PDB file of C-alpha atoms in Angstrom:
ATOM      1  CA  UNK A   1       4.270  -5.140 -16.953  1.00  0.00           C
ATOM      2  CA  UNK A   2       4.134  -4.549 -13.206  1.00  0.00           C
ATOM      3  CA  UNK A   3       3.793  -7.674 -11.077  1.00  0.00           C
ATOM      4  CA  UNK A   4       0.739  -6.324  -9.216  1.00  0.00           C
ATOM      5  CA  UNK A   5      -1.309  -3.529 -10.753  1.00  0.00           C
ATOM      6  CA  UNK A   6      -3.983  -1.328  -9.268  1.00  0.00           C
ATOM      7  CA  UNK A   7      -5.708   1.794 -10.479  1.00  0.00           C
ATOM      8  CA  UNK A   8      -4.236   4.551  -8.305  1.00  0.00           C
ATOM      9  CA  UNK A   9      -7.483   6.502  -8.230  1.00  0.00           C
ATOM     10  CA  UNK A  10      -8.663   8.564  -6.561  1.00  0.00           C
ATOM     11  CA  UNK A  11     -11.938   6.673  -6.544  1.00  0.00           C
ATOM     12  CA  UNK A  12     -14.857   8.662  -5.174  1.00  0.00           C
ATOM     13  CA  UNK A  13     -17.992   6.836  -4.010  1.00  0.00           C
ATOM     14  CA  UNK A  14     -21.121   8.271  -2.349  1.00  0.00           C
ATOM     15  CA  UNK A  15     -21.813   7.189   1.213  1.00  0.00           C
ATOM     16  CA  UNK A  16     -23.951   4.050   1.284  1.00  0.00           C
ATOM     17  CA  UNK A  17     -22.946   2.911  -2.199  1.00  0.00           C
ATOM     18  CA  UNK A  18     -20.721  -0.030  -3.180  1.00  0.00           C
ATOM     19  CA  UNK A  19     -17.021   0.663  -3.692  1.00  0.00           C
ATOM     20  CA  UNK A  20     -15.253  -1.669  -6.112  1.00  0.00           C
ATOM     21  CA  UNK A  21     -11.465  -1.958  -6.060  1.00  0.00           C
ATOM     22  CA  UNK A  22      -9.574  -3.998  -8.623  1.00  0.00           C
ATOM     23  CA  UNK A  23      -6.165  -5.639  -8.875  1.00  0.00           C
ATOM     24  CA  UNK A  24      -4.421  -7.710 -11.557  1.00  0.00           C
ATOM     25  CA  UNK A  25      -1.268  -9.773 -11.136  1.00  0.00           C
ATOM     26  CA  UNK A  26       1.352 -11.298 -13.409  1.00  0.00           C
ATOM     27  CA  UNK A  27       2.275 -14.661 -11.837  1.00  0.00           C
ATOM     28  CA  UNK A  28      -0.247 -17.302 -12.910  1.00  0.00           C
ATOM     29  CA  UNK A  29       1.021 -19.567 -10.126  1.00  0.00           C
ATOM     30  CA  UNK A  30       0.190 -17.174  -7.285  1.00  0.00           C
ATOM     31  CA  UNK A  31      -1.747 -18.792  -4.450  1.00  0.00           C
ATOM     32  CA  UNK A  32      -2.241 -16.123  -1.783  1.00  0.00           C
ATOM     33  CA  UNK A  33      -3.977 -12.771  -2.100  1.00  0.00           C
ATOM     34  CA  UNK A  34      -4.494 -10.064   0.490  1.00  0.00           C
ATOM     35  CA  UNK A  35      -6.172  -6.685   0.804  1.00  0.00           C
ATOM     36  CA  UNK A  36      -4.755  -4.117   3.213  1.00  0.00           C
ATOM     37  CA  UNK A  37      -6.235  -0.777   4.225  1.00  0.00           C
ATOM     38  CA  UNK A  38      -3.887   2.124   4.943  1.00  0.00           C
ATOM     39  CA  UNK A  39      -4.996   5.404   6.452  1.00  0.00           C
ATOM     40  CA  UNK A  40      -2.860   8.446   5.694  1.00  0.00           C
ATOM     41  CA  UNK A  41       0.337   8.410   7.760  1.00  0.00           C
ATOM     42  CA  UNK A  42      -0.442   5.004   9.258  1.00  0.00           C
ATOM     43  CA  UNK A  43       0.724   1.467   8.576  1.00  0.00           C
ATOM     44  CA  UNK A  44      -1.259  -1.045   6.497  1.00  0.00           C
ATOM     45  CA  UNK A  45      -3.773  -3.276   8.265  1.00  0.00           C
ATOM     46  CA  UNK A  46      -5.038  -6.571   6.883  1.00  0.00           C
ATOM     47  CA  UNK A  47      -8.722  -6.599   6.027  1.00  0.00           C
ATOM     48  CA  UNK A  48      -9.156  -9.648   3.768  1.00  0.00           C
ATOM     49  CA  UNK A  49      -7.288 -12.707   2.574  1.00  0.00           C
ATOM     50  CA  UNK A  50      -8.391 -15.084  -0.186  1.00  0.00           C
ATOM     51  CA  UNK A  51      -6.785 -18.235  -1.526  1.00  0.00           C
ATOM     52  CA  UNK A  52      -9.300 -19.957  -3.836  1.00  0.00           C
ATOM     53  CA  UNK A  53     -11.453 -18.883  -6.750  1.00  0.00           C
ATOM     54  CA  UNK A  54     -14.776 -17.277  -5.949  1.00  0.00           C
ATOM     55  CA  UNK A  55     -16.073 -14.879  -3.339  1.00  0.00           C
ATOM     56  CA  UNK A  56     -15.211 -14.515   0.324  1.00  0.00           C
ATOM     57  CA  UNK A  57     -17.375 -12.297   2.500  1.00  0.00           C
ATOM     58  CA  UNK A  58     -16.538 -10.696   5.840  1.00  0.00           C
ATOM     59  CA  UNK A  59     -19.066  -8.160   7.066  1.00  0.00           C
ATOM     60  CA  UNK A  60     -19.316  -5.331   4.547  1.00  0.00           C
ATOM     61  CA  UNK A  61     -16.258  -6.586   2.656  1.00  0.00           C
ATOM     62  CA  UNK A  62     -16.221  -9.154  -0.155  1.00  0.00           C
ATOM     63  CA  UNK A  63     -13.060 -10.341  -1.867  1.00  0.00           C
ATOM     64  CA  UNK A  64     -13.390 -11.923  -5.311  1.00  0.00           C
ATOM     65  CA  UNK A  65     -10.690 -14.033  -6.963  1.00  0.00           C
ATOM     66  CA  UNK A  66     -10.468 -15.230 -10.558  1.00  0.00           C
ATOM     67  CA  UNK A  67      -7.174 -17.054 -11.088  1.00  0.00           C
ATOM     68  CA  UNK A  68      -7.851 -17.732 -14.780  1.00  0.00           C
ATOM     69  CA  UNK A  69      -8.096 -13.998 -15.422  1.00  0.00           C
ATOM     70  CA  UNK A  70      -5.408 -13.197 -12.813  1.00  0.00           C
ATOM     71  CA  UNK A  71      -7.750 -10.749 -11.172  1.00  0.00           C
ATOM     72  CA  UNK A  72      -8.695 -10.053  -7.566  1.00  0.00           C
ATOM     73  CA  UNK A  73     -11.161  -7.450  -6.365  1.00  0.00           C
ATOM     74  CA  UNK A  74     -12.528  -5.992  -3.157  1.00  0.00           C
ATOM     75  CA  UNK A  75     -16.111  -4.810  -2.774  1.00  0.00           C
ATOM     76  CA  UNK A  76     -17.137  -2.582   0.122  1.00  0.00           C
ATOM     77  CA  UNK A  77     -20.896  -2.454   0.666  1.00  0.00           C
ATOM     78  CA  UNK A  78     -22.713   0.394   2.410  1.00  0.00           C
ATOM     79  CA  UNK A  79     -19.589   2.570   2.174  1.00  0.00           C
ATOM     80  CA  UNK A  80     -18.890   4.775   5.184  1.00  0.00           C
ATOM     81  CA  UNK A  81     -16.690   7.891   5.459  1.00  0.00           C
ATOM     82  CA  UNK A  82     -14.390   5.829   7.700  1.00  0.00           C
ATOM     83  CA  UNK A  83     -13.667   3.614   4.673  1.00  0.00           C
ATOM     84  CA  UNK A  84     -11.801   6.515   3.063  1.00  0.00           C
ATOM     85  CA  UNK A  85      -8.227   5.237   2.827  1.00  0.00           C
ATOM     86  CA  UNK A  86      -5.714   3.728   0.418  1.00  0.00           C
ATOM     87  CA  UNK A  87      -6.314   0.052  -0.315  1.00  0.00           C
ATOM     88  CA  UNK A  88      -3.307  -2.106  -1.108  1.00  0.00           C
ATOM     89  CA  UNK A  89      -3.514  -5.369  -3.004  1.00  0.00           C
ATOM     90  CA  UNK A  90      -0.775  -7.902  -2.132  1.00  0.00           C
ATOM     91  CA  UNK A  91      -0.009 -11.128  -3.992  1.00  0.00           C
ATOM     92  CA  UNK A  92       2.544 -13.857  -3.425  1.00  0.00           C
ATOM     93  CA  UNK A  93       4.781 -13.711  -6.489  1.00  0.00           C
ATOM     94  CA  UNK A  94       7.598 -16.098  -7.423  1.00  0.00           C
ATOM     95  CA  UNK A  95      10.809 -14.061  -7.338  1.00  0.00           C
ATOM     96  CA  UNK A  96      13.867 -14.380  -9.563  1.00  0.00           C
ATOM     97  CA  UNK A  97      15.671 -16.350  -6.843  1.00  0.00           C
ATOM     98  CA  UNK A  98      12.923 -18.951  -6.760  1.00  0.00           C
ATOM     99  CA  UNK A  99      11.483 -17.699  -3.465  1.00  0.00           C
ATOM    100  CA  UNK A 100       7.911 -16.564  -3.068  1.00  0.00           C
ATOM    101  CA  UNK A 101       7.544 -13.015  -1.801  1.00  0.00           C
ATOM    102  CA  UNK A 102       4.566 -10.844  -1.031  1.00  0.00           C
ATOM    103  CA  UNK A 103       4.392  -8.114  -3.662  1.00  0.00           C
ATOM    104  CA  UNK A 104       2.256  -5.024  -3.214  1.00  0.00           C
ATOM    105  CA  UNK A 105       0.447  -2.893  -5.716  1.00  0.00           C
ATOM    106  CA  UNK A 106       0.774   0.877  -5.488  1.00  0.00           C
ATOM    107  CA  UNK A 107      -2.669   1.166  -3.904  1.00  0.00           C
ATOM    108  CA  UNK A 108      -6.007   2.748  -4.790  1.00  0.00           C
ATOM    109  CA  UNK A 109      -7.032   5.861  -2.905  1.00  0.00           C
ATOM    110  CA  UNK A 110     -10.726   5.669  -2.003  1.00  0.00           C
ATOM    111  CA  UNK A 111     -12.791   8.640  -0.862  1.00  0.00           C
ATOM    112  CA  UNK A 112     -16.336   8.178   0.463  1.00  0.00           C
ATOM    113  CA  UNK A 113     -18.412  11.294  -0.092  1.00  0.00           C
ATOM    114  CA  UNK A 114     -20.964  12.009   2.683  1.00  0.00           C
TER     115      UNK A 114
ATOM    116  CA  UNK B   1      -1.011  -7.686  23.741  1.00  0.00           C
ATOM    117  CA  UNK B   2       1.075  -9.167  20.949  1.00  0.00           C
ATOM    118  CA  UNK B   3       2.381  -6.875  18.287  1.00  0.00           C
ATOM    119  CA  UNK B   4       5.237  -5.233  16.459  1.00  0.00           C
ATOM    120  CA  UNK B   5       6.956  -2.188  17.905  1.00  0.00           C
ATOM    121  CA  UNK B   6       8.937   0.179  15.738  1.00  0.00           C
ATOM    122  CA  UNK B   7      10.911   3.013  17.212  1.00  0.00           C
ATOM    123  CA  UNK B   8      11.257   5.876  16.958  1.00  0.00           C
ATOM    124  CA  UNK B   9       8.128   7.106  15.161  1.00  0.00           C
ATOM    125  CA  UNK B  10       9.992  10.061  13.645  1.00  0.00           C
ATOM    126  CA  UNK B  11      13.722  10.266  13.006  1.00  0.00           C
ATOM    127  CA  UNK B  12      15.785  13.134  11.655  1.00  0.00           C
ATOM    128  CA  UNK B  13      19.385  12.786  10.496  1.00  0.00           C
ATOM    129  CA  UNK B  14      21.976  14.724   8.615  1.00  0.00           C
ATOM    130  CA  UNK B  15      23.206  13.445   5.292  1.00  0.00           C
ATOM    131  CA  UNK B  16      26.238  11.178   5.644  1.00  0.00           C
ATOM    132  CA  UNK B  17      25.190   9.667   8.961  1.00  0.00           C
ATOM    133  CA  UNK B  18      24.198   6.044   9.455  1.00  0.00           C
ATOM    134  CA  UNK B  19      20.972   5.500  11.351  1.00  0.00           C
ATOM    135  CA  UNK B  20      19.422   2.351  12.849  1.00  0.00           C
ATOM    136  CA  UNK B  21      15.677   1.720  12.986  1.00  0.00           C
ATOM    137  CA  UNK B  22      14.405  -0.627  15.653  1.00  0.00           C
ATOM    138  CA  UNK B  23      11.818  -3.393  15.170  1.00  0.00           C
ATOM    139  CA  UNK B  24      10.710  -5.779  17.930  1.00  0.00           C
ATOM    140  CA  UNK B  25       7.901  -8.349  17.810  1.00  0.00           C
ATOM    141  CA  UNK B  26       6.325 -10.567  20.450  1.00  0.00           C
ATOM    142  CA  UNK B  27       4.104 -12.558  18.111  1.00  0.00           C
ATOM    143  CA  UNK B  28       6.560 -15.470  18.042  1.00  0.00           C
ATOM    144  CA  UNK B  29       6.792 -15.118  14.258  1.00  0.00           C
ATOM    145  CA  UNK B  30       9.802 -16.617  12.505  1.00  0.00           C
ATOM    146  CA  UNK B  31       9.744 -14.275   9.501  1.00  0.00           C
ATOM    147  CA  UNK B  32      10.421 -10.546   9.622  1.00  0.00           C
ATOM    148  CA  UNK B  33      10.564  -7.966   6.866  1.00  0.00           C
ATOM    149  CA  UNK B  34      11.533  -4.388   6.149  1.00  0.00           C
ATOM    150  CA  UNK B  35       9.669  -2.333   3.561  1.00  0.00           C
ATOM    151  CA  UNK B  36      10.100   1.184   2.364  1.00  0.00           C
ATOM    152  CA  UNK B  37       7.157   3.293   1.213  1.00  0.00           C
ATOM    153  CA  UNK B  38       7.429   6.413  -0.929  1.00  0.00           C
ATOM    154  CA  UNK B  39       4.476   8.451  -2.200  1.00  0.00           C
ATOM    155  CA  UNK B  40       2.844   6.765  -5.202  1.00  0.00           C
ATOM    156  CA  UNK B  41       5.228   3.797  -5.200  1.00  0.00           C
ATOM    157  CA  UNK B  42       3.623   1.327  -2.844  1.00  0.00           C
ATOM    158  CA  UNK B  43       5.714  -0.876  -0.568  1.00  0.00           C
ATOM    159  CA  UNK B  44       9.126  -2.067  -1.692  1.00  0.00           C
ATOM    160  CA  UNK B  45      10.941  -4.911   0.068  1.00  0.00           C
ATOM    161  CA  UNK B  46      14.373  -4.066   1.481  1.00  0.00           C
ATOM    162  CA  UNK B  47      15.376  -7.193   3.442  1.00  0.00           C
ATOM    163  CA  UNK B  48      13.668 -10.192   4.972  1.00  0.00           C
ATOM    164  CA  UNK B  49      14.588 -12.951   7.378  1.00  0.00           C
ATOM    165  CA  UNK B  50      12.895 -16.292   7.885  1.00  0.00           C
ATOM    166  CA  UNK B  51      15.130 -17.582  10.659  1.00  0.00           C
ATOM    167  CA  UNK B  52      17.568 -16.257  13.228  1.00  0.00           C
ATOM    168  CA  UNK B  53      21.057 -15.473  11.887  1.00  0.00           C
ATOM    169  CA  UNK B  54      19.875 -15.588   8.279  1.00  0.00           C
ATOM    170  CA  UNK B  55      18.448 -12.880   6.028  1.00  0.00           C
ATOM    171  CA  UNK B  56      17.907 -12.236   2.328  1.00  0.00           C
ATOM    172  CA  UNK B  57      18.077  -9.128   0.173  1.00  0.00           C
ATOM    173  CA  UNK B  58      14.839  -7.799  -1.190  1.00  0.00           C
ATOM    174  CA  UNK B  59      14.310  -5.621  -4.233  1.00  0.00           C
ATOM    175  CA  UNK B  60      16.063  -2.486  -2.959  1.00  0.00           C
ATOM    176  CA  UNK B  61      18.749  -3.640  -0.487  1.00  0.00           C
ATOM    177  CA  UNK B  62      21.537  -1.315  -1.654  1.00  0.00           C
ATOM    178  CA  UNK B  63      22.506   1.157   1.059  1.00  0.00           C
ATOM    179  CA  UNK B  64      20.843  -0.847   3.835  1.00  0.00           C
ATOM    180  CA  UNK B  65      21.988  -3.528   6.272  1.00  0.00           C
ATOM    181  CA  UNK B  66      20.197  -5.751   8.781  1.00  0.00           C
ATOM    182  CA  UNK B  67      20.914  -8.288  11.501  1.00  0.00           C
ATOM    183  CA  UNK B  68      18.806 -11.046  13.049  1.00  0.00           C
ATOM    184  CA  UNK B  69      20.532 -12.117  16.228  1.00  0.00           C
ATOM    185  CA  UNK B  70      17.275 -12.757  18.075  1.00  0.00           C
ATOM    186  CA  UNK B  71      13.920 -14.037  16.877  1.00  0.00           C
ATOM    187  CA  UNK B  72      12.170 -10.988  18.296  1.00  0.00           C
ATOM    188  CA  UNK B  73      14.396  -8.309  16.786  1.00  0.00           C
ATOM    189  CA  UNK B  74      15.243  -7.219  13.235  1.00  0.00           C
ATOM    190  CA  UNK B  75      16.972  -3.805  13.209  1.00  0.00           C
ATOM    191  CA  UNK B  76      17.561  -1.954   9.946  1.00  0.00           C
ATOM    192  CA  UNK B  77      20.563   0.327   9.401  1.00  0.00           C
ATOM    193  CA  UNK B  78      20.264   2.997   6.740  1.00  0.00           C
ATOM    194  CA  UNK B  79      23.814   3.758   5.683  1.00  0.00           C
ATOM    195  CA  UNK B  80      25.271   6.866   4.117  1.00  0.00           C
ATOM    196  CA  UNK B  81      25.443   4.900   0.849  1.00  0.00           C
ATOM    197  CA  UNK B  82      21.647   5.031   0.491  1.00  0.00           C
ATOM    198  CA  UNK B  83      21.098   7.876  -1.952  1.00  0.00           C
ATOM    199  CA  UNK B  84      17.498   8.769  -1.103  1.00  0.00           C
ATOM    200  CA  UNK B  85      16.911   7.634   2.487  1.00  0.00           C
ATOM    201  CA  UNK B  86      13.986   9.926   3.315  1.00  0.00           C
ATOM    202  CA  UNK B  87      10.931   7.637   3.411  1.00  0.00           C
ATOM    203  CA  UNK B  88       8.396   5.819   5.571  1.00  0.00           C
ATOM    204  CA  UNK B  89       9.896   2.532   6.807  1.00  0.00           C
ATOM    205  CA  UNK B  90       7.667  -0.371   7.761  1.00  0.00           C
ATOM    206  CA  UNK B  91       8.641  -3.510   9.637  1.00  0.00           C
ATOM    207  CA  UNK B  92       6.438  -6.590   9.375  1.00  0.00           C
ATOM    208  CA  UNK B  93       6.370 -10.162  10.607  1.00  0.00           C
ATOM    209  CA  UNK B  94       4.597 -13.358   9.692  1.00  0.00           C
ATOM    210  CA  UNK B  95       4.446 -17.093  10.221  1.00  0.00           C
ATOM    211  CA  UNK B  96       6.603 -18.773   7.592  1.00  0.00           C
ATOM    212  CA  UNK B  97       4.328 -20.114   4.853  1.00  0.00           C
ATOM    213  CA  UNK B  98       2.752 -19.064   1.584  1.00  0.00           C
ATOM    214  CA  UNK B  99      -0.662 -18.271   3.006  1.00  0.00           C
ATOM    215  CA  UNK B 100       0.534 -16.198   5.933  1.00  0.00           C
ATOM    216  CA  UNK B 101      -0.365 -12.508   5.895  1.00  0.00           C
ATOM    217  CA  UNK B 102       2.024  -9.843   7.119  1.00  0.00           C
ATOM    218  CA  UNK B 103       1.440  -7.941  10.339  1.00  0.00           C
ATOM    219  CA  UNK B 104       2.908  -4.445  10.297  1.00  0.00           C
ATOM    220  CA  UNK B 105       4.396  -2.186  12.929  1.00  0.00           C
ATOM    221  CA  UNK B 106       3.391   1.481  13.096  1.00  0.00           C
ATOM    222  CA  UNK B 107       6.311   2.600  10.966  1.00  0.00           C
ATOM    223  CA  UNK B 108       9.214   5.026  11.282  1.00  0.00           C
ATOM    224  CA  UNK B 109       9.297   8.188   9.210  1.00  0.00           C
ATOM    225  CA  UNK B 110      12.925   9.019   8.445  1.00  0.00           C
ATOM    226  CA  UNK B 111      13.931  12.450   7.195  1.00  0.00           C
ATOM    227  CA  UNK B 112      17.503  13.049   6.063  1.00  0.00           C
ATOM    228  CA  UNK B 113      18.612  16.591   5.265  1.00  0.00           C
TER     229      UNK B 113
END
């Protein structure tokens, strides 16, 4: 089982609709969860962080965390063509050496259809 | 403005040559990281450093070396021992701590032929 799993997509969503991106993780003790957006050929940029169970909203973005189910999601409301990108889920995972390290999923490619 | 500067943006080398990628940050972050990204494989950790003069291997350190002589700088050398060096290399930094997100540089795309 991969440490952080995402559906690679592509996920196509009509403009104005809600895009839902999902991520599961293996380490039940993980405490920190991040969503990054990466445009083609560019570096990742942080869009959301979440640390406790429940929802966290920031503008059109909502992150949802369920530690019992080891599941974190990102909702994008009123999707815009500029939201078309790859979204990376990152989770702090306990490594074999006992150190925590930020582990990334392979990303979900999202396309917003005008 | 504070940020992370990676140079060069594009780098071309012949097989068998060592090459060094530069990473400088002025965010006053203690921790710095190097990741490699290949199509469909996400980001994989090469090396990281949480303090000057100390660094740790990540998941794919073979064929790479780093140094951390200054807080602001964390150069990565891709040696001839790295079997598949062509990739997109990303440098990042953060405050040391579990809840600290990473801030990324703009990346260096290395092509080895």
